[in-house]
Coordinates of C-alpha atoms in Angstrom, one line a residue:
M1 CA -18.2 -18.6 14.1
I2 CA -14.8 -17.4 12.7
S3 CA -12.1 -17.3 15.2
F4 CA -8.5 -16.5 15.0
E5 CA -6.2 -19.3 16.0
P6 CA -2.7 -18.2 16.9
E7 CA -1.3 -21.8 16.4
R8 CA -2.3 -22.0 12.8
L9 CA 0.7 -19.6 12.0
D10 CA 3.5 -22.0 13.1
N11 CA 1.8 -25.2 11.5
P12 CA 3.8 -25.7 8.1
G13 CA 0.9 -27.9 6.8
Y14 CA -1.8 -25.6 7.8
L15 CA 0.0 -22.5 6.4
L16 CA 0.0 -24.2 2.9
E17 CA -3.4 -25.7 3.2
G18 CA -4.7 -22.1 4.2
D19 CA -3.2 -20.2 1.4
P20 CA -4.4 -22.1 -1.6
S21 CA -4.0 -19.5 -3.7
G22 CA -0.7 -18.7 -3.1
M23 CA -0.8 -15.0 -1.8
L24 CA 2.4 -15.7 0.5
P25 CA 4.6 -16.7 -2.7
A26 CA 3.4 -14.1 -4.2
V27 CA 4.3 -11.3 -1.5
A28 CA 7.9 -13.0 -1.2
T29 CA 8.4 -12.0 -5.3
S30 CA 8.4 -8.2 -4.3
G31 CA 12.0 -7.9 -4.5
A32 CA 12.2 -9.3 -8.0
Q33 CA 9.1 -7.2 -9.2
V34 CA 11.1 -3.8 -8.5
R35 CA 14.2 -5.1 -10.2
A36 CA 12.1 -6.5 -13.5
S37 CA 9.6 -3.7 -13.5
H38 CA 12.4 -1.0 -13.4
R39 CA 14.5 -2.8 -16.1
A40 CA 11.4 -3.4 -18.3
A41 CA 10.3 0.5 -18.0
L42 CA 13.8 1.5 -19.1
E43 CA 13.5 -0.8 -22.1
T44 CA 10.4 1.2 -23.1
G45 CA 12.4 4.2 -24.1
V46 CA 10.0 6.7 -21.8
V47 CA 13.1 8.2 -20.1
A48 CA 14.0 9.7 -23.4
R49 CA 10.7 10.9 -24.6
L50 CA 9.6 12.5 -21.3
S51 CA 13.0 14.3 -20.7
E52 CA 12.4 15.6 -24.2
E53 CA 8.7 16.6 -23.5
G54 CA 9.9 18.3 -20.3
R55 CA 7.7 18.7 -17.2
P56 CA 3.8 19.2 -17.0
R57 CA 2.0 21.6 -15.1
A58 CA 1.0 18.7 -12.3
I59 CA 0.7 15.0 -12.7
V60 CA -2.4 13.2 -12.1
V61 CA -2.3 9.4 -11.1
A62 CA -5.5 8.0 -11.9
G63 CA -6.2 4.6 -10.5
M64 CA -8.8 2.5 -8.1
G65 CA -8.0 0.3 -5.3
G66 CA -4.8 -1.2 -5.2
S67 CA -3.6 0.8 -8.2
A68 CA -4.4 4.2 -6.7
I69 CA -2.2 3.8 -3.8
V70 CA 0.7 3.9 -6.5
G71 CA 0.3 7.7 -6.8
D72 CA 0.3 8.3 -3.1
L73 CA 3.8 6.4 -3.0
L74 CA 5.0 8.2 -6.0
A75 CA 4.2 11.8 -4.2
A76 CA 5.3 10.3 -0.7
V77 CA 8.8 9.3 -2.3
C78 CA 9.1 12.8 -4.6
G79 CA 8.6 14.5 -1.0
A80 CA 7.0 17.9 -0.2
G81 CA 9.9 19.6 -1.8
T82 CA 8.5 18.7 -5.3
P83 CA 8.5 21.4 -7.6
I84 CA 5.0 20.4 -9.4
P85 CA 2.0 18.7 -7.5
I86 CA 1.4 15.1 -7.8
V87 CA -2.4 14.2 -7.0
T88 CA -4.2 10.9 -7.1
V89 CA -7.7 10.6 -8.4
R90 CA -9.8 8.0 -7.2
S91 CA -13.1 8.7 -9.5
D92 CA -14.5 8.4 -12.8
R93 CA -14.5 12.1 -13.1
L94 CA -11.0 14.5 -13.5
P95 CA -10.8 17.7 -11.6
G96 CA -12.0 20.6 -13.7
W97 CA -8.6 22.1 -13.5
V98 CA -6.8 19.5 -15.4
G99 CA -5.7 20.4 -19.0
A100 CA -3.5 20.2 -21.6
A101 CA -0.5 21.7 -19.5
D102 CA -0.8 18.4 -17.1
M103 CA 0.0 14.9 -17.2
L104 CA -2.0 12.1 -16.6
I105 CA -0.8 8.6 -15.7
A106 CA -3.5 5.8 -15.8
V107 CA -2.7 2.8 -13.7
S108 CA -4.7 -0.5 -14.0
A109 CA -2.9 -4.1 -13.2
S110 CA -5.5 -5.5 -15.5
G111 CA -5.8 -2.4 -17.7
L112 CA -9.7 -3.2 -17.5
T113 CA -10.7 -0.8 -14.7
E114 CA -13.8 0.9 -16.0
E115 CA -13.0 4.3 -13.9
T116 CA -9.4 4.4 -14.9
L117 CA -10.4 3.7 -18.6
A118 CA -13.0 6.5 -18.5
L119 CA -10.3 9.0 -17.1
A120 CA -7.8 8.1 -19.8
L121 CA -10.6 9.0 -22.5
E122 CA -11.4 12.0 -20.7
A123 CA -7.5 13.2 -20.4
V124 CA -7.1 12.3 -24.2
R125 CA -10.2 14.6 -24.7
R126 CA -8.9 17.6 -22.6
G127 CA -5.6 17.2 -24.7
C128 CA -3.4 16.1 -21.6
R129 CA -0.1 14.5 -22.0
L130 CA -0.9 10.7 -21.2
V131 CA 0.8 7.8 -20.0
T132 CA -0.2 4.5 -19.2
V133 CA 0.7 1.7 -16.9
G134 CA -0.9 -1.7 -17.0
R135 CA -1.3 -5.2 -18.8
S136 CA -0.2 -5.2 -22.3
E137 CA -3.0 -5.9 -25.0
S138 CA -5.7 -4.5 -22.7
P139 CA -8.0 -1.6 -23.4
L140 CA -5.9 0.6 -21.4
A141 CA -3.0 0.1 -23.7
A142 CA -5.2 0.4 -26.5
I143 CA -6.1 4.1 -25.5
A144 CA -2.2 4.9 -25.1
E145 CA -1.7 3.4 -28.7
Q146 CA -4.5 5.6 -30.3
A147 CA -3.3 8.5 -28.5
A148 CA 0.2 7.7 -29.4
A149 CA 1.2 7.7 -25.7
P150 CA 3.8 5.6 -24.0
H151 CA 2.5 2.3 -22.5
L152 CA 4.6 1.0 -19.5
P153 CA 3.6 -2.9 -19.2
V154 CA 3.3 -4.5 -16.1
V155 CA 5.9 -7.0 -16.0
P156 CA 4.5 -10.8 -15.0
V157 CA 6.7 -12.2 -12.3
A158 CA 5.9 -15.7 -11.4
G159 CA 4.1 -16.3 -8.4
A160 CA 2.4 -12.6 -8.4
V161 CA 0.3 -13.2 -11.7
G162 CA -3.3 -12.9 -11.1
R163 CA -2.6 -11.2 -7.8
P164 CA -3.0 -7.4 -8.3
R165 CA -2.7 -6.6 -4.4
A166 CA 0.7 -8.8 -4.5
N167 CA 2.0 -7.1 -7.7
L168 CA 2.3 -3.4 -6.0
W169 CA 6.2 -3.0 -7.3
G170 CA 5.3 -4.1 -10.8
L171 CA 3.1 -1.0 -10.9
T172 CA 5.1 1.5 -8.9
M173 CA 8.5 1.1 -10.6
P174 CA 7.4 2.2 -14.0
L175 CA 6.0 5.4 -12.6
L176 CA 9.2 6.2 -10.5
V177 CA 11.1 5.9 -13.9
A178 CA 8.8 8.3 -15.5
V179 CA 9.0 10.8 -12.9
S180 CA 12.7 10.1 -12.6
A181 CA 12.9 11.1 -16.3
L182 CA 11.3 14.5 -15.4
G183 CA 13.8 15.1 -12.8
L184 CA 11.4 14.8 -9.7
V185 CA 13.3 12.4 -8.0
D186 CA 16.4 10.1 -8.0
V187 CA 15.8 6.7 -8.3
G188 CA 18.8 5.2 -9.7
P189 CA 20.2 1.6 -9.9
Q190 CA 21.7 1.8 -6.4
V191 CA 18.2 2.8 -5.0
V192 CA 16.4 0.0 -6.6
E193 CA 18.7 -2.3 -5.5
A194 CA 18.7 -1.5 -2.0
T195 CA 15.0 -1.4 -2.3
A196 CA 14.8 -5.0 -3.7
Q197 CA 17.3 -6.1 -0.9
R198 CA 15.2 -4.6 1.8
L199 CA 11.9 -6.5 0.6
E200 CA 14.0 -9.4 0.5
D201 CA 15.3 -9.1 3.6
I202 CA 11.7 -8.8 5.0
A203 CA 10.6 -11.8 2.9
H204 CA 13.3 -13.8 4.7
R205 CA 12.2 -12.5 8.3
C206 CA 8.6 -13.2 7.6
R207 CA 9.1 -16.5 5.9
P208 CA 6.4 -19.2 6.8
S209 CA 8.9 -21.4 8.5
S210 CA 10.1 -18.7 11.0
D211 CA 8.0 -19.0 14.5
S212 CA 5.7 -16.3 15.5
F213 CA 8.2 -15.1 18.4
I214 CA 10.7 -14.0 15.9
N215 CA 8.6 -13.3 12.7
P216 CA 7.5 -9.5 12.5
G217 CA 4.8 -10.6 9.9
K218 CA 3.3 -13.2 12.3
T219 CA 3.8 -10.7 15.4
L220 CA 2.0 -8.1 13.4
A221 CA -0.8 -10.4 12.6
L222 CA -1.1 -11.4 16.2
E223 CA -1.1 -7.7 17.4
L224 CA -4.0 -6.8 14.7
A225 CA -6.4 -9.9 15.9
G226 CA -8.7 -9.5 18.5
S227 CA -8.5 -5.7 18.2
I228 CA -10.1 -2.7 16.3
P229 CA -6.8 -1.5 14.8
M230 CA -6.4 2.3 14.5
I231 CA -3.2 2.5 11.9
W232 CA -1.9 6.2 11.9
G233 CA 1.2 7.3 10.0
A234 CA 3.2 10.3 11.6
S235 CA 4.5 11.5 8.4
P236 CA 3.7 11.8 4.5
L237 CA 5.5 8.7 3.9
A238 CA 4.5 6.8 6.9
A239 CA 1.0 7.5 6.2
V240 CA 1.2 5.6 2.7
G241 CA 2.4 2.8 4.7
A242 CA -0.6 3.0 7.3
Y243 CA -3.1 3.2 4.4
R244 CA -1.7 0.1 2.6
L245 CA -1.8 -1.9 6.1
A246 CA -5.2 -0.8 6.5
S247 CA -6.0 -1.7 3.0
Q248 CA -4.4 -5.1 2.8
T249 CA -6.2 -5.9 6.4
H250 CA -9.4 -5.0 4.5
T251 CA -8.8 -7.3 1.4
N252 CA -6.7 -10.2 2.4
A253 CA -8.1 -10.6 5.7
K254 CA -11.8 -9.1 5.5
Y255 CA -11.1 -7.5 8.6
P256 CA -11.9 -3.7 9.4
A257 CA -9.2 -1.0 10.3
I258 CA -9.1 2.7 10.8
W259 CA -6.7 4.5 8.9
G260 CA -5.6 8.1 9.7
Q261 CA -2.6 10.5 9.4
L262 CA -1.1 13.0 11.9
P263 CA -1.8 15.6 12.9
E264 CA -5.4 15.4 11.5
A265 CA -5.8 12.0 13.2
A266 CA -5.3 14.2 16.4
H267 CA -8.0 16.3 15.9
D268 CA -10.9 13.9 15.7
L269 CA -10.0 10.2 15.6
V270 CA -7.9 10.6 19.1
S271 CA -11.2 11.2 20.7
A272 CA -12.3 7.4 20.4
F273 CA -9.3 6.9 23.3
D274 CA -12.1 8.1 25.8
G275 CA -14.8 5.9 24.2
P276 CA -16.5 2.5 24.7
L277 CA -14.3 0.7 22.5
A278 CA -11.0 1.8 24.3
Q279 CA -12.0 -0.1 27.4
R280 CA -10.8 -3.8 28.1
D281 CA -12.8 -5.8 30.9
I282 CA -10.1 -7.8 32.3
F283 CA -12.9 -9.8 34.3
S284 CA -15.0 -10.6 31.6
D285 CA -15.2 -14.3 30.5
E286 CA -15.3 -13.5 26.9
A287 CA -12.6 -11.4 24.8
T288 CA -14.1 -8.4 23.2
P289 CA -12.5 -6.3 20.2
A290 CA -11.0 -3.3 21.7
L291 CA -8.9 -0.4 20.2
R292 CA -5.1 -0.9 19.5
L293 CA -3.1 2.0 18.1
F294 CA -0.6 1.1 15.3
A295 CA 1.6 4.1 15.2
L296 CA 3.9 4.0 11.8
R297 CA 7.0 6.4 11.8
D298 CA 9.5 7.4 9.2
T299 CA 13.1 8.0 10.5
E300 CA 13.4 11.3 8.9
E301 CA 10.3 13.1 10.8
D302 CA 9.9 16.6 11.0
P303 CA 10.4 17.3 14.6
R304 CA 6.8 18.8 15.1
A305 CA 5.4 15.1 13.6
A306 CA 7.7 13.6 16.0
K307 CA 6.4 15.3 18.8
R308 CA 2.9 14.8 18.0
R309 CA 3.6 11.1 17.6
T310 CA 5.2 11.0 20.9
L311 CA 2.5 12.7 22.7
V312 CA -0.5 10.6 20.8
V313 CA 1.2 7.3 21.9
R314 CA 1.5 8.6 25.4
L315 CA -2.1 9.5 25.7
A316 CA -3.3 6.4 24.2
E317 CA -1.2 4.4 27.0
D318 CA -2.2 6.6 29.7
R319 CA -5.8 5.2 28.7
G320 CA -4.8 1.5 28.3
V321 CA -4.7 1.2 24.8
P322 CA -2.2 -0.9 23.6
V323 CA 0.1 0.5 21.2
S324 CA 2.2 -1.2 18.5
Q325 CA 5.1 1.3 17.0
I326 CA 6.5 0.2 13.7
T327 CA 9.6 2.3 12.3
A328 CA 10.8 2.4 8.7
E329 CA 14.1 0.9 7.8
G330 CA 16.5 2.3 5.0
D331 CA 18.3 5.4 3.9
H332 CA 16.4 6.4 0.6
A333 CA 12.7 7.3 0.9
L334 CA 11.6 4.3 -1.4
E335 CA 13.5 2.0 0.8
R336 CA 11.8 3.2 3.8
L337 CA 8.4 3.0 2.2
A338 CA 9.1 -0.5 1.3
S339 CA 9.9 -1.6 4.5
L340 CA 6.8 -0.4 6.0
I341 CA 4.7 -1.8 2.7
G342 CA 6.6 -5.3 2.9
L343 CA 5.8 -5.9 6.6
A344 CA 2.2 -4.6 6.0
D345 CA 1.6 -7.3 3.1
Y346 CA 2.9 -10.2 5.4
G347 CA 1.0 -9.2 8.5
S348 CA -2.1 -9.0 6.6
V349 CA -1.8 -12.4 4.8
Y350 CA -0.9 -14.0 8.1
L351 CA -4.0 -12.6 9.7
A352 CA -6.1 -14.2 7.1
I353 CA -4.8 -17.4 7.5
G354 CA -5.2 -17.2 11.4
F355 CA -8.7 -16.7 10.9
G356 CA -8.8 -19.7 8.5
L357 CA -9.5 -17.6 5.6
D358 CA -8.1 -17.7 1.9
P359 CA -6.6 -14.1 1.6
T360 CA -6.7 -14.1 -2.4
P361 CA -10.2 -14.1 -3.0
V362 CA -12.5 -10.8 -2.6
K363 CA -15.7 -12.0 -3.5
A364 CA -17.7 -8.8 -2.0
I365 CA -15.7 -6.7 -4.5
A366 CA -16.3 -8.9 -7.6
E367 CA -20.2 -9.2 -6.7
L368 CA -20.3 -5.5 -6.3
K369 CA -18.5 -4.9 -9.8
A370 CA -20.8 -7.5 -11.6
R371 CA -23.8 -5.6 -10.3
I372 CA -22.5 -2.3 -11.6
T373 CA -22.1 -3.9 -15.2
Q374 CA -25.4 -5.4 -15.0

């Protein structure tokens, strides 16, 4: 039976042995990814082209898995005041309303994702403006070339190559350059550098040589382990961080997590606080998994969101459900979201290693993809 061994996290030899594919070093490249990908996207000339073409009616981001979250991140950074809708499609069919007045941004780290390729081709047939983000010399890049559309390549950063889950920023920065060209958000050099430095600060605090009692990534792993995590975001931005933590917990640690966003979670998921999994038997000889609430918050919360979060936390504590509160850090929305995502990435990798699992392979996903293509 697989069990979580906390002492593994402070054993330098085991940290190296337990991460044979190098996911921890890959996550540590996040700051470098921000700088390199932003610079490379600017060098493509996409800013001048998109600025000249003007704003579309809507932006549709097409992607699957780790690539799809880029669309959520984009919408969160642009904020609720964005003058046009930004919609993420996780499917192999476009909504019926998408047409020639809209822009489709197709995102696939490998450039091979079947569903994303299908959506890119469908967008071309409908006459949509197309932008693609992915590996150079891939089927996705070929579609862009045939459609005379801009392709923004994913810049290979040493350490992150071959690990799409650890290359989020290589996918994100090209999209931010694109929407900046359309005047939807201001992500200039100062914001880019502040975000890169924030991720590097997290990498320093979460470094393998840092002991668990001062390492926020290891602390997060210890809190996730042995619990049934309910990970909720108290704002649209914090909800993206919550989704990333749940997703990375699934793929890196192969461990289930329940994701939610307030206020919706307060109308259904909160009922679980009164259920059998919320109870802990302090007299039991065996530790059994029970609920733990992870409440992610932004420093720029709407007062109503802050009130709901406070009440939900109090409700959980009144019923004996442990609560971990995680607060974003930084000034710009991109920097604050990066602080949540950076911690999520480290926490999920340390959780995997604590269970004695290599965080990189995703055998079930690979097997399912193979069966689909048969």
